CSV table of C-alpha atoms in Angstrom, one decimal:
chain,number,residue,atom,x,y,z
D,984,MET,CA,8.5,33.5,1.3
D,985,THR,CA,11.2,33.8,3.9
D,986,LEU,CA,11.9,31.2,6.6
D,987,THR,CA,10.0,33.0,9.3
D,988,ASP,CA,6.7,33.8,7.6
D,989,ARG,CA,3.4,32.0,8.4
D,990,PRO,CA,3.1,29.3,5.8
D,991,GLY,CA,0.8,29.7,2.9
D,992,PRO,CA,-2.0,27.3,2.2
D,993,PRO,CA,-1.5,23.6,1.4
D,994,LEU,CA,-1.8,24.1,-2.3
D,995,TRP,CA,-1.2,20.5,-3.1
D,996,LEU,CA,-3.4,17.8,-1.5
D,997,LEU,CA,-2.4,14.2,-2.1
D,998,ALA,CA,-5.1,11.8,-1.2
D,999,GLU,CA,-3.6,8.3,-0.8
D,1000,LEU,CA,-6.9,6.5,-0.9
D,1001,THR,CA,-5.5,3.0,-0.3
D,1002,TYR,CA,-2.4,0.9,0.0
D,1003,ARG,CA,-4.1,-2.0,-1.8
D,1004,CYS,CA,-2.5,-2.5,-5.2
D,1005,PRO,CA,-2.4,-5.2,-7.8
D,1006,LEU,CA,1.3,-4.5,-8.4
D,1007,HIS,CA,4.4,-5.3,-6.5
D,1008,CYS,CA,7.0,-2.7,-7.6
D,1009,ALA,CA,10.4,-3.0,-6.1
D,1010,PHE,CA,10.7,0.8,-6.1
D,1011,CYS,CA,7.4,1.7,-4.4
D,1012,TYR,CA,7.5,4.7,-2.2
D,1013,ASN,CA,4.7,3.4,0.1
D,1014,PRO,CA,6.1,2.7,3.6
D,1015,VAL,CA,7.6,-0.8,4.0
D,1016,ASP,CA,5.1,-1.4,6.9
D,1017,PHE,CA,2.1,-0.6,4.7
D,1018,ALA,CA,0.5,-3.9,5.4
D,1019,ARG,CA,-0.3,-2.7,9.0
D,1020,THR,CA,-3.0,-0.6,7.3
D,1021,THR,CA,-5.7,-2.9,6.1
D,1022,ALA,CA,-8.8,-2.1,4.1
D,1023,ASP,CA,-10.7,-1.8,7.4
D,1024,ASP,CA,-8.4,1.0,8.6
D,1025,GLU,CA,-9.1,3.1,5.5
D,1026,LEU,CA,-11.0,6.4,5.7
D,1027,ASP,CA,-14.5,5.9,4.5
D,1028,THR,CA,-16.2,8.0,1.8
D,1029,GLU,CA,-17.7,10.5,4.2
D,1030,ALA,CA,-14.3,11.2,5.9
D,1031,TRP,CA,-12.6,11.8,2.5
D,1032,LEU,CA,-15.4,14.2,1.5
D,1033,ARG,CA,-14.8,16.1,4.7
D,1034,VAL,CA,-11.0,16.3,4.0
D,1035,LEU,CA,-11.6,17.5,0.5
D,1036,ASN,CA,-13.9,20.3,1.7
D,1037,GLU,CA,-11.7,21.4,4.6
D,1038,ALA,CA,-8.5,21.5,2.5
D,1039,ARG,CA,-10.2,23.3,-0.4
D,1040,ALA,CA,-11.5,25.9,2.1
D,1041,LEU,CA,-7.9,26.5,3.2
D,1042,GLY,CA,-6.8,27.0,-0.4
D,1043,SER,CA,-5.8,23.6,-1.7
D,1044,VAL,CA,-6.2,23.6,-5.5
D,1045,GLN,CA,-4.3,20.7,-6.9
D,1046,CYS,CA,-5.7,17.3,-5.8
D,1047,GLY,CA,-4.0,14.0,-6.5
D,1048,PHE,CA,-5.8,10.7,-6.0
D,1049,SER,CA,-3.1,8.1,-5.5
D,1050,GLY,CA,-2.4,4.9,-3.6
D,1051,GLY,CA,-1.6,2.0,-3.9
D,1052,GLU,CA,-3.9,1.8,-6.8
D,1053,PRO,CA,-6.7,4.4,-6.3
D,1054,LEU,CA,-9.0,2.5,-8.8
D,1055,VAL,CA,-9.3,-0.2,-6.1
D,1056,ARG,CA,-11.7,2.2,-4.2
D,1057,ASP,CA,-15.2,1.9,-5.7
D,1058,ASP,CA,-16.0,5.4,-4.3
D,1059,LEU,CA,-13.3,7.1,-6.5
D,1060,GLU,CA,-15.9,8.6,-8.8
D,1061,VAL,CA,-17.8,10.1,-5.8
D,1062,LEU,CA,-14.6,11.7,-4.5
D,1063,VAL,CA,-13.5,13.0,-7.9
D,1064,ALA,CA,-17.0,14.5,-8.4
D,1065,GLU,CA,-16.9,16.3,-5.1
D,1066,ALA,CA,-13.3,17.5,-5.7
D,1067,HIS,CA,-14.4,18.8,-9.1
D,1068,ARG,CA,-17.5,20.6,-7.6
D,1069,LEU,CA,-15.2,22.3,-5.1
D,1070,GLY,CA,-13.0,23.7,-7.8
D,1071,TYR,CA,-9.9,21.5,-7.5
D,1072,TYR,CA,-7.8,20.5,-10.5
D,1073,THR,CA,-8.1,16.7,-10.2
D,1074,ASN,CA,-5.3,14.3,-11.0
D,1075,LEU,CA,-5.6,10.5,-11.0
D,1076,LEU,CA,-2.2,8.7,-10.5
D,1077,THR,CA,-2.7,5.2,-11.7
D,1078,SER,CA,-1.1,2.1,-13.2
D,1079,GLY,CA,-4.2,1.8,-15.5
D,1080,VAL,CA,-5.0,-1.6,-14.1
D,1081,GLY,CA,-8.8,-1.4,-13.6
D,1082,LEU,CA,-9.4,1.6,-15.8
D,1083,THR,CA,-12.2,0.0,-17.9
D,1084,GLU,CA,-14.0,2.1,-20.5
D,1085,ASP,CA,-17.0,2.3,-18.2
D,1086,ARG,CA,-15.0,3.6,-15.3
D,1087,ALA,CA,-13.2,6.1,-17.5
D,1088,GLU,CA,-16.5,7.4,-18.7
D,1089,ALA,CA,-17.8,7.7,-15.1
D,1090,LEU,CA,-14.6,9.5,-14.1
D,1091,LYS,CA,-15.0,11.9,-17.1
D,1092,ARG,CA,-18.6,12.6,-16.1
D,1093,ALA,CA,-17.4,13.2,-12.5
D,1094,GLY,CA,-15.0,15.9,-13.9
D,1095,LEU,CA,-11.6,14.3,-13.7
D,1096,ASP,CA,-9.1,16.6,-15.3
D,1097,HIS,CA,-6.1,14.5,-15.8
D,1098,ILE,CA,-4.7,10.9,-15.6
D,1099,GLN,CA,-1.0,10.1,-15.1
D,1100,LEU,CA,-0.4,6.6,-16.3
D,1101,SER,CA,2.6,4.9,-14.9
D,1102,PHE,CA,4.7,2.0,-16.2
D,1103,GLN,CA,5.0,-0.4,-13.3
D,1104,ASP,CA,7.3,-2.9,-14.7
D,1105,THR,CA,9.1,-1.3,-17.6
D,1106,THR,CA,11.5,-4.1,-18.4
D,1107,LYS,CA,8.6,-6.5,-18.9
D,1108,GLU,CA,6.5,-3.9,-20.7
D,1109,LEU,CA,9.4,-3.2,-23.0
D,1110,ASN,CA,9.8,-6.8,-23.8
D,1111,ASP,CA,6.1,-6.9,-24.4
D,1112,PHE,CA,6.2,-3.8,-26.5
D,1113,LEU,CA,8.9,-5.2,-28.7
D,1114,SER,CA,7.1,-8.5,-29.1
D,1115,HIS,CA,3.5,-7.0,-29.0
D,1116,THR,CA,2.3,-9.1,-26.2
D,1117,ARG,CA,-0.2,-8.7,-23.3
D,1118,THR,CA,0.9,-5.9,-21.0
D,1119,PHE,CA,1.6,-3.6,-23.8
D,1120,ASP,CA,-1.8,-4.4,-25.2
D,1121,LEU,CA,-3.3,-3.3,-21.8
D,1122,LYS,CA,-1.4,-0.1,-21.8
D,1123,GLN,CA,-2.3,0.7,-25.4
D,1124,LYS,CA,-6.0,0.1,-24.6
D,1125,VAL,CA,-5.8,2.3,-21.5
D,1126,ALA,CA,-3.9,5.0,-23.5
D,1127,GLN,CA,-6.7,4.9,-26.2
D,1128,THR,CA,-9.3,5.2,-23.5
D,1129,ILE,CA,-7.6,8.2,-22.0
D,1130,LYS,CA,-7.3,9.9,-25.4
D,1131,ALA,CA,-10.9,9.0,-26.3
D,1132,ASN,CA,-12.0,10.9,-23.2
D,1133,GLY,CA,-10.0,14.0,-24.1
D,1134,TRP,CA,-7.6,13.8,-21.2
D,1135,PRO,CA,-4.0,15.0,-21.6
D,1136,MET,CA,-1.7,12.0,-21.6
D,1137,VAL,CA,1.0,12.1,-19.0
D,1138,MET,CA,3.1,9.0,-18.8
D,1139,ASN,CA,5.4,8.4,-15.9
D,1140,CYS,CA,8.2,5.9,-15.8
D,1141,VAL,CA,10.4,5.3,-12.8
D,1142,ILE,CA,14.0,5.0,-14.1
D,1143,HIS,CA,16.6,2.7,-12.4
D,1144,ARG,CA,19.6,0.6,-13.1
D,1145,LEU,CA,17.6,-2.2,-14.6
D,1146,ASN,CA,15.8,-0.2,-17.3
D,1147,ILE,CA,17.9,3.0,-17.8
D,1148,ASP,CA,19.8,1.5,-20.7
D,1149,HIS,CA,16.5,1.1,-22.6
D,1150,ILE,CA,15.7,4.9,-22.3
D,1151,GLY,CA,15.3,5.2,-26.1
D,1152,GLN,CA,12.8,2.4,-26.4
D,1153,ILE,CA,10.9,3.9,-23.4
D,1154,ILE,CA,10.6,7.2,-25.2
D,1155,GLU,CA,9.5,5.5,-28.4
D,1156,MET,CA,6.9,3.5,-26.4
D,1157,ALA,CA,5.5,6.7,-24.9
D,1158,VAL,CA,5.3,8.3,-28.4
D,1159,ALA,CA,3.7,5.2,-29.8
D,1160,LEU,CA,1.1,5.4,-27.0
D,1161,GLY,CA,0.4,9.0,-27.9
D,1162,ALA,CA,1.7,10.7,-24.7
D,1163,GLU,CA,2.0,14.5,-24.6
D,1164,TYR,CA,4.2,14.5,-21.5
D,1165,LEU,CA,6.7,11.9,-20.4
D,1166,GLU,CA,8.2,12.0,-17.0
D,1167,LEU,CA,11.4,10.0,-16.8
D,1168,ALA,CA,11.6,9.9,-13.0
D,1169,ASN,CA,14.9,8.6,-11.7
D,1170,ASN,CA,14.2,6.5,-8.7
D,1171,GLN,CA,14.5,8.2,-5.3
D,1172,TYR,CA,15.8,5.9,-2.6
D,1173,TYR,CA,13.1,5.7,0.0
D,1174,SER,CA,11.0,2.8,1.4
D,1175,TRP,CA,11.1,-0.2,-0.9
D,1176,ALA,CA,13.6,1.4,-3.2
D,1177,LEU,CA,16.0,1.9,-0.3
D,1178,LEU,CA,15.8,-1.8,0.5
D,1179,ASN,CA,16.7,-2.4,-3.2
D,1180,ARG,CA,19.2,0.4,-3.6
D,1181,ASP,CA,22.2,-1.7,-4.7
D,1182,GLN,CA,20.1,-3.3,-7.4
D,1183,LEU,CA,18.4,-0.1,-8.6
D,1184,LEU,CA,21.0,2.8,-8.4
D,1185,PRO,CA,22.5,3.4,-11.9
D,1186,SER,CA,26.1,4.1,-12.6
D,1187,ARG,CA,27.2,7.6,-13.6
D,1188,GLU,CA,27.9,6.4,-17.1
D,1189,GLN,CA,24.4,5.0,-17.4
D,1190,ILE,CA,22.9,8.3,-16.3
D,1191,GLU,CA,25.0,10.4,-18.6
D,1192,ARG,CA,24.1,8.1,-21.6
D,1193,ALA,CA,20.4,8.3,-20.7
D,1194,GLU,CA,20.5,12.1,-20.5
D,1195,ARG,CA,22.3,12.3,-23.8
D,1196,ILE,CA,19.8,10.0,-25.5
D,1197,THR,CA,16.9,11.9,-24.0
D,1198,ASN,CA,18.3,15.2,-25.3
D,1199,GLU,CA,18.7,13.6,-28.8
D,1200,TYR,CA,15.0,12.6,-28.7
D,1201,ARG,CA,13.9,16.0,-27.5
D,1202,ALA,CA,15.7,17.6,-30.5
D,1203,LYS,CA,14.1,15.1,-32.9
D,1204,LEU,CA,10.6,15.1,-31.5
D,1205,GLY,CA,10.2,18.9,-30.8
D,1206,ASP,CA,6.8,19.9,-29.6
D,1207,LYS,CA,5.3,16.5,-30.1
D,1208,ILE,CA,6.1,15.4,-26.6
D,1209,ARG,CA,7.5,17.1,-23.5
D,1210,ILE,CA,10.1,15.0,-21.8
D,1211,PHE,CA,11.1,15.6,-18.2
D,1212,PHE,CA,14.3,13.9,-17.0
D,1213,VAL,CA,15.0,14.1,-13.3
D,1214,VAL,CA,18.6,13.3,-12.2
D,1215,PRO,CA,18.8,11.2,-9.1
D,1216,ASP,CA,19.9,13.3,-6.1
D,1217,TYR,CA,22.6,10.8,-5.2
D,1218,TYR,CA,24.6,12.2,-8.1
D,1219,GLU,CA,24.2,15.9,-7.0
D,1220,THR,CA,26.4,17.8,-4.5
D,1221,ARG,CA,23.5,19.9,-3.1
D,1222,PRO,CA,20.3,18.4,-1.9
D,1223,LYS,CA,16.9,18.9,-3.4
D,1224,LYS,CA,14.4,21.4,-1.8
D,1225,CYS,CA,12.4,18.4,-0.6
D,1226,MET,CA,8.6,18.9,-1.2
D,1227,ASN,CA,9.4,22.5,-1.9
D,1228,GLY,CA,9.8,22.9,1.8
D,1229,TRP,CA,8.4,21.0,4.8
D,1230,GLY,CA,4.8,22.0,5.4
D,1231,ASN,CA,5.1,24.6,2.7
D,1232,VAL,CA,2.7,23.6,-0.1
D,1233,PHE,CA,2.2,19.9,0.2
D,1234,LEU,CA,-0.2,17.9,2.3
D,1235,THR,CA,-0.5,14.1,2.1
D,1236,VAL,CA,-3.3,12.2,3.7
D,1237,THR,CA,-2.6,8.5,4.0
D,1238,PRO,CA,-5.2,5.7,3.7
D,1239,ASP,CA,-5.8,5.6,7.5
D,1240,GLY,CA,-6.2,9.4,7.7
D,1241,THR,CA,-2.7,10.3,9.0
D,1242,ALA,CA,-1.7,13.7,7.7
D,1243,LEU,CA,1.9,14.1,6.5
D,1244,PRO,CA,4.0,16.9,5.0
D,1245,CYS,CA,5.3,14.3,2.5
D,1246,HIS,CA,4.4,10.7,1.7
D,1247,THR,CA,7.4,9.2,3.5
D,1248,ALA,CA,7.5,11.4,6.6
D,1249,LYS,CA,5.8,8.8,8.9
D,1250,MET,CA,9.2,7.1,9.3
D,1251,LEU,CA,10.6,10.0,11.3
D,1252,PRO,CA,11.1,9.2,15.0
D,1253,GLY,CA,9.8,11.3,17.8
D,1254,LEU,CA,7.1,12.9,15.8
D,1255,SER,CA,3.4,12.2,16.1
D,1256,PHE,CA,1.5,13.1,13.0
D,1257,PRO,CA,-2.1,14.2,13.4
D,1258,ASN,CA,-5.1,12.2,12.0
D,1259,VAL,CA,-7.9,13.9,10.0
D,1260,ARG,CA,-10.3,11.8,12.1
D,1261,GLU,CA,-9.3,13.8,15.2
D,1262,MET,CA,-8.3,17.2,13.9
D,1263,SER,CA,-9.4,19.6,11.2
D,1264,VAL,CA,-7.2,20.1,8.2
D,1265,GLY,CA,-6.6,23.7,9.2
D,1266,GLU,CA,-5.5,22.8,12.8
D,1267,ILE,CA,-3.2,20.1,11.3
D,1268,TRP,CA,-1.6,22.5,8.7
D,1269,TYR,CA,-1.1,25.5,10.9
D,1270,ASP,CA,-1.0,24.2,14.5
D,1271,SER,CA,0.3,20.6,14.8
D,1272,ASP,CA,3.7,19.8,16.0
D,1273,GLY,CA,4.2,17.3,13.2
D,1274,PHE,CA,3.8,20.1,10.5
D,1275,ASN,CA,5.6,22.8,12.5
D,1276,ARG,CA,8.7,20.8,13.5
D,1277,TYR,CA,10.8,21.4,10.4
D,1278,ARG,CA,9.4,24.7,9.2
D,1279,GLY,CA,11.7,27.7,9.4
D,1280,ASP,CA,15.4,27.2,10.3
D,1281,GLY,CA,15.2,26.8,14.1
D,1282,TRP,CA,15.7,23.0,13.9
D,1283,MET,CA,18.7,23.2,11.6
D,1284,SER,CA,22.3,22.1,12.4
D,1285,ASP,CA,25.0,24.8,12.3
D,1286,THR,CA,26.1,23.4,8.9
D,1287,CYS,CA,22.8,24.3,7.4
D,1288,LYS,CA,22.0,27.4,9.5
D,1289,THR,CA,25.2,29.1,8.3
D,1290,CYS,CA,25.1,27.9,4.8
D,1291,PRO,CA,24.5,30.5,2.0
D,1292,ASP,CA,22.3,28.0,0.2
D,1293,LYS,CA,20.0,27.3,3.1
D,1294,GLU,CA,17.0,29.2,1.6
D,1295,LYS,CA,17.6,27.4,-1.7
D,1296,ASP,CA,17.4,23.8,-0.4
D,1297,LEU,CA,16.2,24.2,3.2
D,1298,GLY,CA,18.7,21.6,4.2
D,1299,GLY,CA,17.3,19.0,1.9
D,1300,CYS,CA,15.2,16.0,2.9
D,1301,ARG,CA,14.5,15.2,6.5
D,1302,CYS,CA,13.7,11.5,5.7
D,1303,GLN,CA,17.0,11.1,3.8
D,1304,ALA,CA,18.9,12.7,6.7
D,1305,PHE,CA,17.2,10.2,9.1
D,1306,MET,CA,17.7,7.2,6.9
D,1307,LEU,CA,21.3,7.9,6.0
D,1308,ALA,CA,22.7,9.9,8.9
D,1309,GLY,CA,20.4,8.6,11.6
D,1310,ASP,CA,19.3,12.1,12.6
D,1311,ALA,CA,16.4,13.9,11.1
D,1312,THR,CA,17.9,17.3,11.9
D,1313,ALA,CA,21.2,16.6,10.2
D,1314,PRO,CA,22.0,18.0,6.7
D,1315,ASP,CA,20.7,15.8,3.9
D,1316,PRO,CA,23.7,13.5,3.3
D,1317,VAL,CA,23.4,14.1,-0.5
D,1318,CYS,CA,25.0,17.5,0.4
D,1319,ASP,CA,28.8,17.4,0.1
D,1320,LYS,CA,29.0,19.6,3.3
D,1321,SER,CA,27.2,16.8,5.3
D,1322,PRO,CA,29.4,14.9,7.7
D,1323,ALA,CA,27.6,11.8,6.5
D,1324,HIS,CA,28.1,12.5,2.8
D,1325,HIS,CA,30.4,9.4,2.6
D,1326,VAL,CA,27.3,7.1,2.9
D,1327,VAL,CA,26.0,8.5,-0.4
D,1328,LEU,CA,29.5,8.4,-2.0
D,1329,ASP,CA,29.8,4.7,-0.9
D,1330,ALA,CA,26.5,3.8,-2.5
D,1331,VAL,CA,27.5,5.7,-5.7
D,1332,ALA,CA,30.9,4.0,-5.7
D,1333,ARG,CA,29.4,0.6,-5.6
D,1334,ALA,CA,27.0,1.5,-8.4
D,1335,GLN,CA,30.0,2.1,-10.8
D,1336,GLN,CA,30.9,-1.5,-11.1
D,1337,PRO,CA,29.6,-3.2,-14.2
D,1338,GLY,CA,26.8,-5.7,-14.0
D,1339,ALA,CA,25.0,-6.7,-10.8
D,1340,VAL,CA,26.2,-5.0,-7.7
D,1341,THR,CA,24.8,-7.6,-5.3
D,1342,THR,CA,23.6,-11.1,-5.5
D,1343,ALA,CA,20.7,-10.4,-3.2
D,1344,PRO,CA,17.3,-10.7,-4.9
D,1345,LEU,CA,15.0,-7.7,-5.3
D,1346,VAL,CA,12.5,-7.3,-2.5
D,1347,PHE,CA,9.1,-6.8,-4.2
D,1348,ARG,CA,6.5,-4.7,-2.4
D,1349,ASP,CA,3.7,-7.0,-1.3
D,1350,PRO,CA,1.8,-7.5,1.9
D,1351,LYS,CA,3.7,-10.7,2.8
D,1352,ALA,CA,7.1,-9.0,2.5
D,1353,SER,CA,5.8,-6.0,4.4
D,1354,ARG,CA,4.7,-8.2,7.3
D,1355,GLN,CA,8.0,-9.9,7.3
D,1356,ILE,CA,9.9,-6.7,7.5
D,1357,ALA,CA,7.6,-5.0,9.9
D,1358,PRO,CA,5.6,-7.6,11.9
U,222,MET,CA,-1.5,27.0,-34.1
U,223,SER,CA,-2.4,30.6,-34.7
U,224,ILE,CA,-1.9,33.7,-32.5
U,225,ASP,CA,-4.2,35.8,-34.7
U,226,THR,CA,-7.1,35.2,-32.4
U,227,PRO,CA,-5.3,33.8,-29.3
U,228,ALA,CA,-7.1,31.3,-27.1
U,229,LEU,CA,-6.2,29.6,-23.9
U,230,ALA,CA,-5.0,26.0,-24.7
U,231,SER,CA,-7.5,23.3,-23.8
U,232,ARG,CA,-5.2,21.6,-21.3
U,233,PHE,CA,-5.0,24.7,-19.1
U,234,ARG,CA,-7.7,26.0,-16.8
U,235,MET,CA,-7.8,29.5,-15.5
U,236,GLN,CA,-9.6,30.3,-12.2
U,237,TRP,CA,-9.6,32.9,-9.4
U,238,GLU,CA,-8.2,31.5,-6.1
U,239,GLU,CA,-9.5,33.3,-3.1
U,240,ALA,CA,-6.8,32.0,-0.8
U,241,GLN,CA,-4.1,33.3,-3.0
U,242,GLN,CA,-6.0,36.5,-4.0
U,243,ALA,CA,-4.9,35.7,-7.6
U,244,TRP,CA,-5.8,34.2,-10.9
U,245,VAL,CA,-4.0,30.9,-11.5
U,246,LEU,CA,-3.5,28.6,-14.5
U,247,LEU,CA,-4.0,24.9,-13.6
U,248,TYR,CA,-2.6,22.0,-15.7
U,249,PRO,CA,-1.6,18.4,-15.0
U,250,GLU,CA,0.1,18.4,-11.6
U,251,GLY,CA,1.0,22.1,-11.8
U,252,MET,CA,-0.1,25.7,-11.3
U,253,VAL,CA,1.1,29.1,-12.4
U,254,LYS,CA,0.1,32.1,-10.3
U,255,LEU,CA,-0.7,35.0,-12.6
U,256,ASN,CA,0.0,38.6,-11.8
U,257,ALA,CA,-2.9,41.0,-12.4
U,258,SER,CA,-1.9,42.1,-16.0
U,259,ALA,CA,-1.2,38.6,-17.2
U,260,ALA,CA,-4.6,37.6,-15.9
U,261,GLU,CA,-6.3,40.5,-17.7
U,262,ILE,CA,-4.7,39.5,-21.0
U,263,LEU,CA,-5.4,35.8,-20.6
U,264,LYS,CA,-9.0,36.4,-19.7
U,265,ARG,CA,-9.4,38.0,-23.1
U,266,CYS,CA,-7.8,35.1,-24.9
U,267,ASP,CA,-11.0,33.3,-25.8
U,268,GLY,CA,-10.4,32.9,-29.5
U,269,SER,CA,-13.0,35.6,-30.4
U,270,ARG,CA,-10.7,38.6,-31.0
U,271,ASP,CA,-7.4,39.3,-32.6
U,272,VAL,CA,-4.5,41.1,-30.9
U,273,PRO,CA,-5.5,44.7,-31.9
U,274,ALA,CA,-9.0,44.1,-30.7
U,275,LEU,CA,-7.7,42.5,-27.5
U,276,VAL,CA,-5.4,45.6,-26.9
U,277,ALA,CA,-8.2,48.0,-27.6
U,278,ASP,CA,-10.4,46.2,-25.1
U,279,LEU,CA,-7.7,46.4,-22.5
U,280,GLU,CA,-7.0,50.1,-23.2
U,281,THR,CA,-10.7,50.9,-22.8
U,282,ALA,CA,-11.0,48.8,-19.6
U,283,PHE,CA,-8.0,50.4,-17.9
U,284,ASP,CA,-8.1,53.8,-19.5
U,285,ALA,CA,-4.6,53.3,-20.9
U,286,THR,CA,-2.8,53.7,-24.2
U,287,GLY,CA,0.3,52.1,-25.9
U,288,LEU,CA,-0.2,48.6,-24.4
U,289,GLU,CA,0.3,46.7,-27.6
U,290,PRO,CA,4.1,46.0,-27.3
U,291,ASP,CA,3.7,44.6,-23.8
U,292,VAL,CA,0.7,42.5,-24.8
U,293,ARG,CA,2.5,41.1,-27.8
U,294,ALA,CA,5.6,40.3,-25.6
U,295,PHE,CA,3.4,38.5,-23.1
U,296,LEU,CA,1.6,36.6,-25.8
U,297,ASP,CA,4.9,35.4,-27.3
U,298,MET,CA,5.9,34.1,-23.9
U,299,ALA,CA,2.5,32.5,-23.3
U,300,ARG,CA,2.7,30.8,-26.7
U,301,GLN,CA,6.2,29.5,-25.9
U,302,GLN,CA,4.8,28.1,-22.7
U,303,GLN,CA,1.9,26.6,-24.7
U,304,TRP,CA,-0.6,28.4,-22.5
U,305,VAL,CA,-2.1,30.0,-25.6
U,306,ALA,CA,-2.6,28.6,-29.0
């Protein structure tokens, strides 16, 4: 597609069913003000069913049920069954907490295609794994349940400064649990992870070592497991093509029904994003200001507009431009042509020192912290 | 894993997508949009026929000859991608 065509359909629908979550990950990508959305604000079953139907009619085909922890919603099975009936490929993105054998069987009956199981607190799990204690037992049980139901096993582990040196053990843990795919997802610095960036951003040496070890395991393990290793964009000189293009393939619906072109876009100032309670998914996707604002290249700064790489990365991430350069229309500061590239270089330079970069404690994602940050 | 009677791997699902006017392969968190000839080959990968039978079937359906090299090249790629076992 060129930059002037009418967008294709929202092929990917991410249904963030709830922000409620039993976990408190310091790298969570949910907005820091998530506590403003309470259980009472969440879309009800009927509204979600309508969203699923409208998006499918437009051409959505991959459907992710996410959160928070989507298993907190007791209508998950109903939503999965409808998504399956409509012809979506259905993905559940979960920590595994709450995935009992009964619920797994019910989800299987509903037609769930795939479960992505995440490690939420790898350091602790690793310690558990090495000493065979409780959390690892839970993961092992959930992994067995996933396999017993015939789902492909995809494990996702967010990689950061505090766990990256254990990359070999993480891979061995995934193999021991029987995973067919392992995503070693280097942390991206948004939301809670941005608050904790100094604690979480690895050094270049750490990343190079992790990549080398990952490649050694790939050679050793062959077809047994496919391992994806995503380099953090702070260490690149050109930005990522964020969400494969703004309003291009990806549609997120947040727990309260706000529709977003990506799960962090709500932070952008001067943009009002539509709500599925008030507009159809088709009007939202094709006609709303929120989705049209950063399509094409009309919004771009001259740096991006005249850049030979503009179709390749579309100027990078609008949220990162806003967070780091204070301007959502600026080039993504990860790009070495960005006037604000020094902000990224400074963070990277701090990350090169050995040991702890800061004495500040990690801020864990929980409702109390969220209310303190965003009263 | 045998390619004698090729079959779509169980973790992939193939379906027609009206909005894209194309057959697609769906798998965990991903999708491959198939061109028309890839779709015609994969539709016939149901584990019931070997490659010569598959080629014969295609040649009859499309009134063509000499498709075998292309079909074999595609199946090699499909096996590398683990679409076909």
